[in-house]
C-alpha cells in the first residue's frame, strides 16, 4: 500500500515546522506554496527600511527539504478544497489528493473595509511589500530634494505609519533614524532632519501587548528618535495627499499600514466557521469540526487557549501549532494514542525601537533599552534558518553598527522613473 | 563669481570616475541618473543566476559622495539638451544649467531591428533585468516539475542563450551548473540534469575578443558543464515557444539575450553624428565637434584609438575616459594646458565559465582554467566599491564554494502566480 499522503498548504512558520517535525514519519508529504521561499517575517521591516537584503531573510523551500525525498515541493496557488473527494485544487487546474490536509496559509493586511486605502498605504507581509515600502520611503527623500514648493516638500518629508504594534513601532523607529542620522549628509537642498515621522495608533497606547510601563518607554524612546506618537485617535481617511486623523488632515506622501490583518481563505475553502478576521475556528486538536483529517494552523486559524484567551498571531504560536499537528499525524500513523489538546506556551513579546533599543517581555523577565536590543538581536539570529543567513545577517548588523550605514538602499522593482 | 557648473549625466563607470577625479577642482557638480544606484555591471550575471544578491553589486550614488558637499546628486530622467541655453531638460520639467556637460548615459541591449523579441528574450543591463532573468530561470524548473506532457517539459527545461560574448558564456555556464549540480536533489518529478542549455553565436566562435585557442578552451569547458555550443548560425526568430536557429526550430521556454547593445540617446540630444549602434562620434579629446564644453564618454561614445581601432565598451575603457575628461576640466579651470588626446590602455579580457574556470587575456599573460578563475575573482573583488561589498561578495563566493549552494534563489519582483 502507498504511504499516507499529507498535503500541507503554506510554507510559513506553521507549515515549515510541521514538515520538519514529520521527518521519519511514514507519510508522503506535498508542500504547496505560491512562493518559492520561506520568509522570516519578523525581520521583514528591516528589508523595508534598508537594513537587510531580501535574500538575507528568505530561503528557497525546495532547498530546505532537499535531503527529504518523501517531501515534494509544489509552487502552486491553491484555490479550493474538495472535502468529498479529498483533493486540493490549484489555479492552473491541477488537483492534488490528500489523506490528511493541513492548511497554513497565513494572513494578509486588512484595511477594515477600506480596501481603497491599500493603494496609498501599503502593508508589510511579503518581500515585494518590503521592497515597495523601501522604494516609497527612499523616493520620498529624492523627490523632496528636487521640490521647490515648501508645502509640497514638507508633505514629501512626512511619513505616517498607521498602527502602534511592534511592526509600526519598528518601521517608525528605523525611518526616523534614516532621516535623522543615516541620510543627513547626503542631500544638498533639504535637511532630512526636518522630516516628520508620525506613528498613529487608534488605541490608548502603542505596543498594547506590553505592560503600560513598557509602552511608555517605547513612546519616549520613539520621541527621542524624532517620531511623533499619536494615540487615541483613529485614522478616518487615507488618500494620495495624506491621512486624516480624527478630524485633522495631515499632508503626507508616504503612508504605511501596520494596523490589521485578514486571514487567508482557508475557512472559506472548507466551509468552516470563521471569526471576524476570517480565521477558521478550530477544535482543541486544531482540526476543523467534523473533519478529523483536516487541520488549520498558524495565522489563518482561530485558536483559543484553555483559559479562553485567543492565541496571538506570532511566529512561536505558529511553530507550536505545526509541531502539535505533526505529533498528532505521526501518532495516528504509528498507532499511538493522540496527544492532548493544543496548549499554547507564550514565550514573550519583543519589539525594537530604532537600531539600538528594544522592549522584551518574557513574563517574569522584562527588559528595555540597549540590553533588550541585544537579547532581541541574538534571539533573532538564533532563529534564522540556515548557517549562512545567520552569518550574513549578523555581519550586516555589525556593519551597520560600526559604520552607521545601511547596505540595502536600492530603489528597484519598478522603474523608478518612466523610460 | 559662482563656481563653474559641471553637469554629469549617468553614474555608471564613466560618470562615477569623472566625479571621483574632479575632487578638489573649483567646480559645482551635479550628477544626474535615473537610478539611485551605481551598478557594478560585470557581476550582474551573477545576480541573474542566483549567486549574488542585488545589494551586493549596487550602491546608492548619494552615499558615495556624502563627503563631497560640492556634488549634488539628482534622481532624474534626462530627455534633452539645449546647447543654445546650455541646459539639460528633465522629464518632470526640471531644467538644469551647465557650463560643462558630460554625457555618460551608457547603452541598452539591442535586438537588431527585432524589438518584438525583447518580450521573449530579456537582456541584462539593470538590476531589474537580472531579477527578471532569475525569476524566469527558476520558474522554468518549477513549471517543469508540475508538467506532465514530456514535450512541454523538455521545452521548459531548454534554455537558449543568444550571444557568445563573455555575458552569454557566463550566463550559460552558471545555468548549466544550476541544472547539473545545485538543483539536482531538490526536485522529485524531473531530473534537472536533463535540462538543455544552448549557447548560440552567429559568428564562427564564442568569445571572439579572445584568441582562437582560448575560444576553443571556453567551448570545451562549457561542453563539460553540459552546455551545447552552437556557432556559425544566426538566430532568425524568437517567440514564446522557442528560438529558430537558421532553419531549425528549437522549443525553449527560456531565451536570454546577450547579443548586442544600442547606445542611449546622447547623440540624438546633441544633434551629434553617431555610428550604427547610436553612439556619438567624438573628437580625440572626447568632446563633440564644435562644442568644447560638451563631452560624451563611456558606452554611449564612439571613440577610436590612435591606430584606428574602436575602443571597446568595457568598464576599464569607461573609467579611463572619465578620468581623462576630469583631467581636461580640471586643467581648464586651473589654467593649465590641456592634456593630449585620449589614449586607451587595454587592460585585458576576462570571462568566467561556470563557478571555477575562466579565461584571462592580459596580452602577454594568458591564463585559462582554475587559476584564471582566481585571478578573475580577486580582480573583481578588488574593483568592487565599498569595503562592505568586497567582504559581502567574497563571503558569498566563499559560501558557494564551500557549500555548493547559491544564496540568492528568490523568485520575486512580480507575483509568481496570480492572486
JSON list of C-alpha atoms in Angstrom, two decimals, chain A residues 224-395:
[
{"chain": "A", "resi": 224, "resn": "UNK", "atom": "CA", "xyz": [13.79, 60.82, 21.20]},
{"chain": "A", "resi": 225, "resn": "UNK", "atom": "CA", "xyz": [14.42, 59.36, 17.76]},
{"chain": "A", "resi": 226, "resn": "UNK", "atom": "CA", "xyz": [12.22, 62.06, 16.24]},
{"chain": "A", "resi": 227, "resn": "UNK", "atom": "CA", "xyz": [8.90, 60.21, 15.94]},
{"chain": "A", "resi": 228, "resn": "UNK", "atom": "CA", "xyz": [5.65, 61.96, 16.78]},
{"chain": "A", "resi": 229, "resn": "UNK", "atom": "CA", "xyz": [3.46, 59.42, 18.54]},
{"chain": "A", "resi": 230, "resn": "UNK", "atom": "CA", "xyz": [-0.30, 59.98, 18.26]},
{"chain": "A", "resi": 231, "resn": "UNK", "atom": "CA", "xyz": [-2.56, 57.69, 20.26]},
{"chain": "A", "resi": 232, "resn": "UNK", "atom": "CA", "xyz": [-6.29, 57.55, 20.94]},
{"chain": "A", "resi": 233, "resn": "UNK", "atom": "CA", "xyz": [-7.35, 58.92, 17.56]},
{"chain": "A", "resi": 234, "resn": "UNK", "atom": "CA", "xyz": [-8.35, 56.70, 14.65]},
{"chain": "A", "resi": 235, "resn": "UNK", "atom": "CA", "xyz": [-7.42, 57.28, 11.03]},
{"chain": "A", "resi": 236, "resn": "UNK", "atom": "CA", "xyz": [-10.60, 58.22, 9.17]},
{"chain": "A", "resi": 237, "resn": "UNK", "atom": "CA", "xyz": [-9.29, 58.62, 5.64]},
{"chain": "A", "resi": 238, "resn": "UNK", "atom": "CA", "xyz": [-6.20, 57.99, 3.51]},
{"chain": "A", "resi": 239, "resn": "UNK", "atom": "CA", "xyz": [-5.56, 59.50, 0.08]},
{"chain": "A", "resi": 240, "resn": "UNK", "atom": "CA", "xyz": [-2.62, 60.23, -2.21]},
{"chain": "A", "resi": 241, "resn": "UNK", "atom": "CA", "xyz": [-2.21, 63.55, -0.38]},
{"chain": "A", "resi": 242, "resn": "UNK", "atom": "CA", "xyz": [-2.15, 62.37, 3.18]},
{"chain": "A", "resi": 243, "resn": "UNK", "atom": "CA", "xyz": [-4.02, 60.96, 6.10]},
{"chain": "A", "resi": 244, "resn": "UNK", "atom": "CA", "xyz": [-6.96, 62.18, 8.16]},
{"chain": "A", "resi": 245, "resn": "UNK", "atom": "CA", "xyz": [-6.54, 61.56, 11.87]},
{"chain": "A", "resi": 246, "resn": "UNK", "atom": "CA", "xyz": [-9.91, 62.10, 13.55]},
{"chain": "A", "resi": 247, "resn": "UNK", "atom": "CA", "xyz": [-10.85, 65.50, 12.12]},
{"chain": "A", "resi": 248, "resn": "UNK", "atom": "CA", "xyz": [-7.34, 66.69, 11.36]},
{"chain": "A", "resi": 249, "resn": "UNK", "atom": "CA", "xyz": [-5.82, 66.28, 7.89]},
{"chain": "A", "resi": 250, "resn": "UNK", "atom": "CA", "xyz": [-2.06, 65.72, 7.76]},
{"chain": "A", "resi": 251, "resn": "UNK", "atom": "CA", "xyz": [-0.40, 66.08, 4.33]},
{"chain": "A", "resi": 252, "resn": "UNK", "atom": "CA", "xyz": [1.86, 63.06, 3.96]},
{"chain": "A", "resi": 253, "resn": "UNK", "atom": "CA", "xyz": [3.07, 61.49, 0.73]},
{"chain": "A", "resi": 254, "resn": "UNK", "atom": "CA", "xyz": [4.22, 58.29, 2.39]},
{"chain": "A", "resi": 255, "resn": "UNK", "atom": "CA", "xyz": [1.67, 56.35, 4.42]},
{"chain": "A", "resi": 256, "resn": "UNK", "atom": "CA", "xyz": [2.42, 52.84, 5.66]},
{"chain": "A", "resi": 257, "resn": "UNK", "atom": "CA", "xyz": [-0.09, 50.38, 7.03]},
{"chain": "A", "resi": 258, "resn": "UNK", "atom": "CA", "xyz": [0.68, 48.23, 10.06]},
{"chain": "A", "resi": 259, "resn": "UNK", "atom": "CA", "xyz": [-2.77, 48.15, 11.60]},
{"chain": "A", "resi": 260, "resn": "UNK", "atom": "CA", "xyz": [-4.56, 44.92, 10.92]},
{"chain": "A", "resi": 261, "resn": "UNK", "atom": "CA", "xyz": [-4.65, 41.56, 9.25]},
{"chain": "A", "resi": 262, "resn": "UNK", "atom": "CA", "xyz": [-7.18, 39.41, 7.49]},
{"chain": "A", "resi": 263, "resn": "UNK", "atom": "CA", "xyz": [-6.81, 35.65, 7.34]},
{"chain": "A", "resi": 264, "resn": "UNK", "atom": "CA", "xyz": [-6.40, 33.81, 4.07]},
{"chain": "A", "resi": 265, "resn": "UNK", "atom": "CA", "xyz": [-9.38, 31.99, 2.58]},
{"chain": "A", "resi": 266, "resn": "UNK", "atom": "CA", "xyz": [-8.79, 28.64, 4.27]},
{"chain": "A", "resi": 267, "resn": "UNK", "atom": "CA", "xyz": [-12.09, 28.81, 6.21]},
{"chain": "A", "resi": 268, "resn": "UNK", "atom": "CA", "xyz": [-13.96, 29.68, 3.00]},
{"chain": "A", "resi": 269, "resn": "UNK", "atom": "CA", "xyz": [-12.40, 26.74, 1.11]},
{"chain": "A", "resi": 270, "resn": "UNK", "atom": "CA", "xyz": [-13.51, 24.40, 3.87]},
{"chain": "A", "resi": 271, "resn": "UNK", "atom": "CA", "xyz": [-16.91, 25.91, 4.54]},
{"chain": "A", "resi": 272, "resn": "UNK", "atom": "CA", "xyz": [-15.76, 26.14, 8.15]},
{"chain": "A", "resi": 273, "resn": "UNK", "atom": "CA", "xyz": [-16.94, 28.69, 10.72]},
{"chain": "A", "resi": 274, "resn": "UNK", "atom": "CA", "xyz": [-14.71, 31.77, 10.89]},
{"chain": "A", "resi": 275, "resn": "UNK", "atom": "CA", "xyz": [-14.14, 34.65, 13.27]},
{"chain": "A", "resi": 276, "resn": "UNK", "atom": "CA", "xyz": [-14.35, 38.33, 12.29]},
{"chain": "A", "resi": 277, "resn": "UNK", "atom": "CA", "xyz": [-10.82, 38.35, 10.87]},
{"chain": "A", "resi": 278, "resn": "UNK", "atom": "CA", "xyz": [-11.73, 35.41, 8.63]},
{"chain": "A", "resi": 279, "resn": "UNK", "atom": "CA", "xyz": [-9.77, 32.85, 10.62]},
{"chain": "A", "resi": 280, "resn": "UNK", "atom": "CA", "xyz": [-11.13, 29.31, 10.70]},
{"chain": "A", "resi": 281, "resn": "UNK", "atom": "CA", "xyz": [-12.39, 28.38, 14.16]},
{"chain": "A", "resi": 282, "resn": "UNK", "atom": "CA", "xyz": [-10.80, 25.05, 15.01]},
{"chain": "A", "resi": 283, "resn": "UNK", "atom": "CA", "xyz": [-11.27, 22.30, 17.58]},
{"chain": "A", "resi": 284, "resn": "UNK", "atom": "CA", "xyz": [-8.89, 21.88, 20.53]},
{"chain": "A", "resi": 285, "resn": "UNK", "atom": "CA", "xyz": [-6.81, 19.48, 18.41]},
{"chain": "A", "resi": 286, "resn": "UNK", "atom": "CA", "xyz": [-6.64, 22.07, 15.58]},
{"chain": "A", "resi": 287, "resn": "UNK", "atom": "CA", "xyz": [-8.88, 20.07, 13.25]},
{"chain": "A", "resi": 288, "resn": "UNK", "atom": "CA", "xyz": [-11.95, 21.51, 11.62]},
{"chain": "A", "resi": 289, "resn": "UNK", "atom": "CA", "xyz": [-15.23, 20.39, 13.23]},
{"chain": "A", "resi": 290, "resn": "UNK", "atom": "CA", "xyz": [-16.41, 17.18, 11.59]},
{"chain": "A", "resi": 291, "resn": "UNK", "atom": "CA", "xyz": [-13.20, 16.67, 9.60]},
{"chain": "A", "resi": 292, "resn": "UNK", "atom": "CA", "xyz": [-10.55, 14.91, 11.67]},
{"chain": "A", "resi": 293, "resn": "UNK", "atom": "CA", "xyz": [-8.32, 14.72, 8.59]},
{"chain": "A", "resi": 294, "resn": "UNK", "atom": "CA", "xyz": [-8.23, 18.48, 8.02]},
{"chain": "A", "resi": 295, "resn": "UNK", "atom": "CA", "xyz": [-6.13, 20.80, 10.19]},
{"chain": "A", "resi": 296, "resn": "UNK", "atom": "CA", "xyz": [-5.89, 24.58, 10.11]},
{"chain": "A", "resi": 297, "resn": "UNK", "atom": "CA", "xyz": [-2.88, 26.18, 11.82]},
{"chain": "A", "resi": 298, "resn": "UNK", "atom": "CA", "xyz": [-1.00, 29.44, 12.07]},
{"chain": "A", "resi": 299, "resn": "UNK", "atom": "CA", "xyz": [-2.37, 32.89, 11.31]},
{"chain": "A", "resi": 300, "resn": "UNK", "atom": "CA", "xyz": [-5.31, 31.53, 9.37]},
{"chain": "A", "resi": 301, "resn": "UNK", "atom": "CA", "xyz": [-6.63, 29.59, 12.40]},
{"chain": "A", "resi": 302, "resn": "UNK", "atom": "CA", "xyz": [-8.58, 31.00, 15.31]},
{"chain": "A", "resi": 303, "resn": "UNK", "atom": "CA", "xyz": [-7.32, 29.07, 18.32]},
{"chain": "A", "resi": 304, "resn": "UNK", "atom": "CA", "xyz": [-8.31, 29.63, 21.92]},
{"chain": "A", "resi": 305, "resn": "UNK", "atom": "CA", "xyz": [-6.21, 28.62, 24.88]},
{"chain": "A", "resi": 306, "resn": "UNK", "atom": "CA", "xyz": [-7.61, 26.60, 27.78]},
{"chain": "A", "resi": 307, "resn": "UNK", "atom": "CA", "xyz": [-8.20, 29.83, 29.75]},
{"chain": "A", "resi": 308, "resn": "UNK", "atom": "CA", "xyz": [-10.30, 31.25, 26.92]},
{"chain": "A", "resi": 309, "resn": "UNK", "atom": "CA", "xyz": [-7.70, 33.68, 25.55]},
{"chain": "A", "resi": 310, "resn": "UNK", "atom": "CA", "xyz": [-7.04, 33.81, 21.80]},
{"chain": "A", "resi": 311, "resn": "UNK", "atom": "CA", "xyz": [-3.63, 32.55, 20.69]},
{"chain": "A", "resi": 312, "resn": "UNK", "atom": "CA", "xyz": [-1.75, 35.51, 19.16]},
{"chain": "A", "resi": 313, "resn": "UNK", "atom": "CA", "xyz": [-0.66, 35.58, 15.52]},
{"chain": "A", "resi": 314, "resn": "UNK", "atom": "CA", "xyz": [3.06, 35.32, 16.18]},
{"chain": "A", "resi": 315, "resn": "UNK", "atom": "CA", "xyz": [5.78, 33.04, 14.85]},
{"chain": "A", "resi": 316, "resn": "UNK", "atom": "CA", "xyz": [6.24, 30.95, 18.01]},
{"chain": "A", "resi": 317, "resn": "UNK", "atom": "CA", "xyz": [2.48, 30.21, 18.16]},
{"chain": "A", "resi": 318, "resn": "UNK", "atom": "CA", "xyz": [2.52, 29.11, 14.51]},
{"chain": "A", "resi": 319, "resn": "UNK", "atom": "CA", "xyz": [5.54, 26.88, 15.08]},
{"chain": "A", "resi": 320, "resn": "UNK", "atom": "CA", "xyz": [3.96, 25.28, 18.16]},
{"chain": "A", "resi": 321, "resn": "UNK", "atom": "CA", "xyz": [0.81, 24.52, 16.20]},
{"chain": "A", "resi": 322, "resn": "UNK", "atom": "CA", "xyz": [2.86, 22.98, 13.39]},
{"chain": "A", "resi": 323, "resn": "UNK", "atom": "CA", "xyz": [4.73, 20.83, 15.90]},
{"chain": "A", "resi": 324, "resn": "UNK", "atom": "CA", "xyz": [1.49, 19.77, 17.61]},
{"chain": "A", "resi": 325, "resn": "UNK", "atom": "CA", "xyz": [-0.19, 18.67, 14.39]},
{"chain": "A", "resi": 326, "resn": "UNK", "atom": "CA", "xyz": [2.97, 16.79, 13.35]},
{"chain": "A", "resi": 327, "resn": "UNK", "atom": "CA", "xyz": [2.72, 14.89, 16.64]},
{"chain": "A", "resi": 328, "resn": "UNK", "atom": "CA", "xyz": [-0.95, 14.05, 16.04]},
{"chain": "A", "resi": 329, "resn": "UNK", "atom": "CA", "xyz": [-0.31, 12.83, 12.48]},
{"chain": "A", "resi": 330, "resn": "UNK", "atom": "CA", "xyz": [2.73, 10.82, 13.48]},
{"chain": "A", "resi": 331, "resn": "UNK", "atom": "CA", "xyz": [0.85, 9.14, 16.36]},
{"chain": "A", "resi": 332, "resn": "UNK", "atom": "CA", "xyz": [-2.08, 8.30, 14.11]},
{"chain": "A", "resi": 333, "resn": "UNK", "atom": "CA", "xyz": [0.20, 6.74, 11.51]},
{"chain": "A", "resi": 334, "resn": "UNK", "atom": "CA", "xyz": [2.14, 4.71, 14.05]},
{"chain": "A", "resi": 335, "resn": "UNK", "atom": "CA", "xyz": [-0.90, 3.61, 16.06]},
{"chain": "A", "resi": 336, "resn": "UNK", "atom": "CA", "xyz": [-0.04, 5.61, 19.16]},
{"chain": "A", "resi": 337, "resn": "UNK", "atom": "CA", "xyz": [-2.65, 7.46, 21.26]},
{"chain": "A", "resi": 338, "resn": "UNK", "atom": "CA", "xyz": [-3.41, 11.04, 20.28]},
{"chain": "A", "resi": 339, "resn": "UNK", "atom": "CA", "xyz": [-1.66, 13.76, 22.25]},
{"chain": "A", "resi": 340, "resn": "UNK", "atom": "CA", "xyz": [-3.83, 16.05, 24.37]},
{"chain": "A", "resi": 341, "resn": "UNK", "atom": "CA", "xyz": [-5.34, 19.29, 23.06]},
{"chain": "A", "resi": 342, "resn": "UNK", "atom": "CA", "xyz": [-3.07, 22.03, 21.76]},
{"chain": "A", "resi": 343, "resn": "UNK", "atom": "CA", "xyz": [-1.61, 24.12, 24.57]},
{"chain": "A", "resi": 344, "resn": "UNK", "atom": "CA", "xyz": [-0.01, 27.45, 23.71]},
{"chain": "A", "resi": 345, "resn": "UNK", "atom": "CA", "xyz": [3.14, 28.33, 25.62]},
{"chain": "A", "resi": 346, "resn": "UNK", "atom": "CA", "xyz": [3.69, 32.06, 25.40]},
{"chain": "A", "resi": 347, "resn": "UNK", "atom": "CA", "xyz": [7.38, 32.79, 25.03]},
{"chain": "A", "resi": 348, "resn": "UNK", "atom": "CA", "xyz": [7.22, 36.54, 25.32]},
{"chain": "A", "resi": 349, "resn": "UNK", "atom": "CA", "xyz": [6.88, 39.73, 23.34]},
{"chain": "A", "resi": 350, "resn": "UNK", "atom": "CA", "xyz": [9.68, 41.60, 21.62]},
{"chain": "A", "resi": 351, "resn": "UNK", "atom": "CA", "xyz": [9.85, 44.85, 19.70]},
{"chain": "A", "resi": 352, "resn": "UNK", "atom": "CA", "xyz": [12.76, 47.01, 18.61]},
{"chain": "A", "resi": 353, "resn": "UNK", "atom": "CA", "xyz": [12.83, 50.78, 18.63]},
{"chain": "A", "resi": 354, "resn": "UNK", "atom": "CA", "xyz": [15.40, 52.06, 16.17]},
{"chain": "A", "resi": 355, "resn": "UNK", "atom": "CA", "xyz": [18.73, 50.38, 15.80]},
{"chain": "A", "resi": 356, "resn": "UNK", "atom": "CA", "xyz": [19.80, 50.14, 19.42]},
{"chain": "A", "resi": 357, "resn": "UNK", "atom": "CA", "xyz": [16.85, 49.84, 21.75]},
{"chain": "A", "resi": 358, "resn": "UNK", "atom": "CA", "xyz": [14.11, 47.31, 22.33]},
{"chain": "A", "resi": 359, "resn": "UNK", "atom": "CA", "xyz": [11.47, 46.14, 24.76]},
{"chain": "A", "resi": 360, "resn": "UNK", "atom": "CA", "xyz": [11.40, 42.47, 25.74]},
{"chain": "A", "resi": 361, "resn": "UNK", "atom": "CA", "xyz": [8.73, 40.90, 27.93]},
{"chain": "A", "resi": 362, "resn": "UNK", "atom": "CA", "xyz": [9.34, 37.28, 28.91]},
{"chain": "A", "resi": 363, "resn": "UNK", "atom": "CA", "xyz": [6.77, 37.39, 31.69]},
{"chain": "A", "resi": 364, "resn": "UNK", "atom": "CA", "xyz": [8.93, 37.41, 34.79]},
{"chain": "A", "resi": 365, "resn": "UNK", "atom": "CA", "xyz": [11.85, 38.95, 32.93]},
{"chain": "A", "resi": 366, "resn": "UNK", "atom": "CA", "xyz": [11.18, 42.36, 31.44]},
{"chain": "A", "resi": 367, "resn": "UNK", "atom": "CA", "xyz": [13.88, 44.39, 29.72]},
{"chain": "A", "resi": 368, "resn": "UNK", "atom": "CA", "xyz": [14.05, 47.72, 27.96]},
{"chain": "A", "resi": 369, "resn": "UNK", "atom": "CA", "xyz": [16.81, 49.69, 26.26]},
{"chain": "A", "resi": 370, "resn": "UNK", "atom": "CA", "xyz": [20.14, 48.58, 24.86]},
{"chain": "A", "resi": 371, "resn": "UNK", "atom": "CA", "xyz": [20.33, 45.25, 26.70]},
{"chain": "A", "resi": 372, "resn": "UNK", "atom": "CA", "xyz": [16.87, 44.34, 25.42]},
{"chain": "A", "resi": 373, "resn": "UNK", "atom": "CA", "xyz": [18.09, 45.14, 21.91]},
{"chain": "A", "resi": 374, "resn": "UNK", "atom": "CA", "xyz": [20.97, 42.66, 22.26]},
{"chain": "A", "resi": 375, "resn": "UNK", "atom": "CA", "xyz": [18.61, 39.99, 23.60]},
{"chain": "A", "resi": 376, "resn": "UNK", "atom": "CA", "xyz": [16.30, 40.67, 20.68]},
{"chain": "A", "resi": 377, "resn": "UNK", "atom": "CA", "xyz": [19.16, 40.55, 18.16]},
{"chain": "A", "resi": 378, "resn": "UNK", "atom": "CA", "xyz": [20.66, 37.32, 19.48]},
{"chain": "A", "resi": 379, "resn": "UNK", "atom": "CA", "xyz": [17.22, 35.68, 19.63]},
{"chain": "A", "resi": 380, "resn": "UNK", "atom": "CA", "xyz": [16.56, 36.59, 16.01]},
{"chain": "A", "resi": 381, "resn": "UNK", "atom": "CA", "xyz": [19.96, 35.49, 14.77]},
{"chain": "A", "resi": 382, "resn": "UNK", "atom": "CA", "xyz": [19.39, 32.21, 16.59]},
{"chain": "A", "resi": 383, "resn": "UNK", "atom": "CA", "xyz": [16.04, 31.59, 14.96]},
{"chain": "A", "resi": 384, "resn": "UNK", "atom": "CA", "xyz": [17.17, 32.41, 11.45]},
{"chain": "A", "resi": 385, "resn": "UNK", "atom": "CA", "xyz": [17.23, 29.31, 9.33]},
{"chain": "A", "resi": 386, "resn": "UNK", "atom": "CA", "xyz": [20.46, 28.30, 7.67]},
{"chain": "A", "resi": 387, "resn": "UNK", "atom": "CA", "xyz": [24.02, 28.89, 8.77]},
{"chain": "A", "resi": 388, "resn": "UNK", "atom": "CA", "xyz": [24.76, 31.34, 6.02]},
{"chain": "A", "resi": 389, "resn": "UNK", "atom": "CA", "xyz": [21.84, 33.62, 6.74]},
{"chain": "A", "resi": 390, "resn": "UNK", "atom": "CA", "xyz": [22.78, 33.78, 10.40]},
{"chain": "A", "resi": 391, "resn": "UNK", "atom": "CA", "xyz": [26.25, 34.92, 9.49]},
{"chain": "A", "resi": 392, "resn": "UNK", "atom": "CA", "xyz": [25.05, 37.23, 6.75]},
{"chain": "A", "resi": 393, "resn": "UNK", "atom": "CA", "xyz": [22.52, 38.99, 8.97]},
{"chain": "A", "resi": 394, "resn": "UNK", "atom": "CA", "xyz": [24.95, 39.18, 11.88]},
{"chain": "A", "resi": 395, "resn": "UNK", "atom": "CA", "xyz": [27.50, 40.68, 9.52]}
]
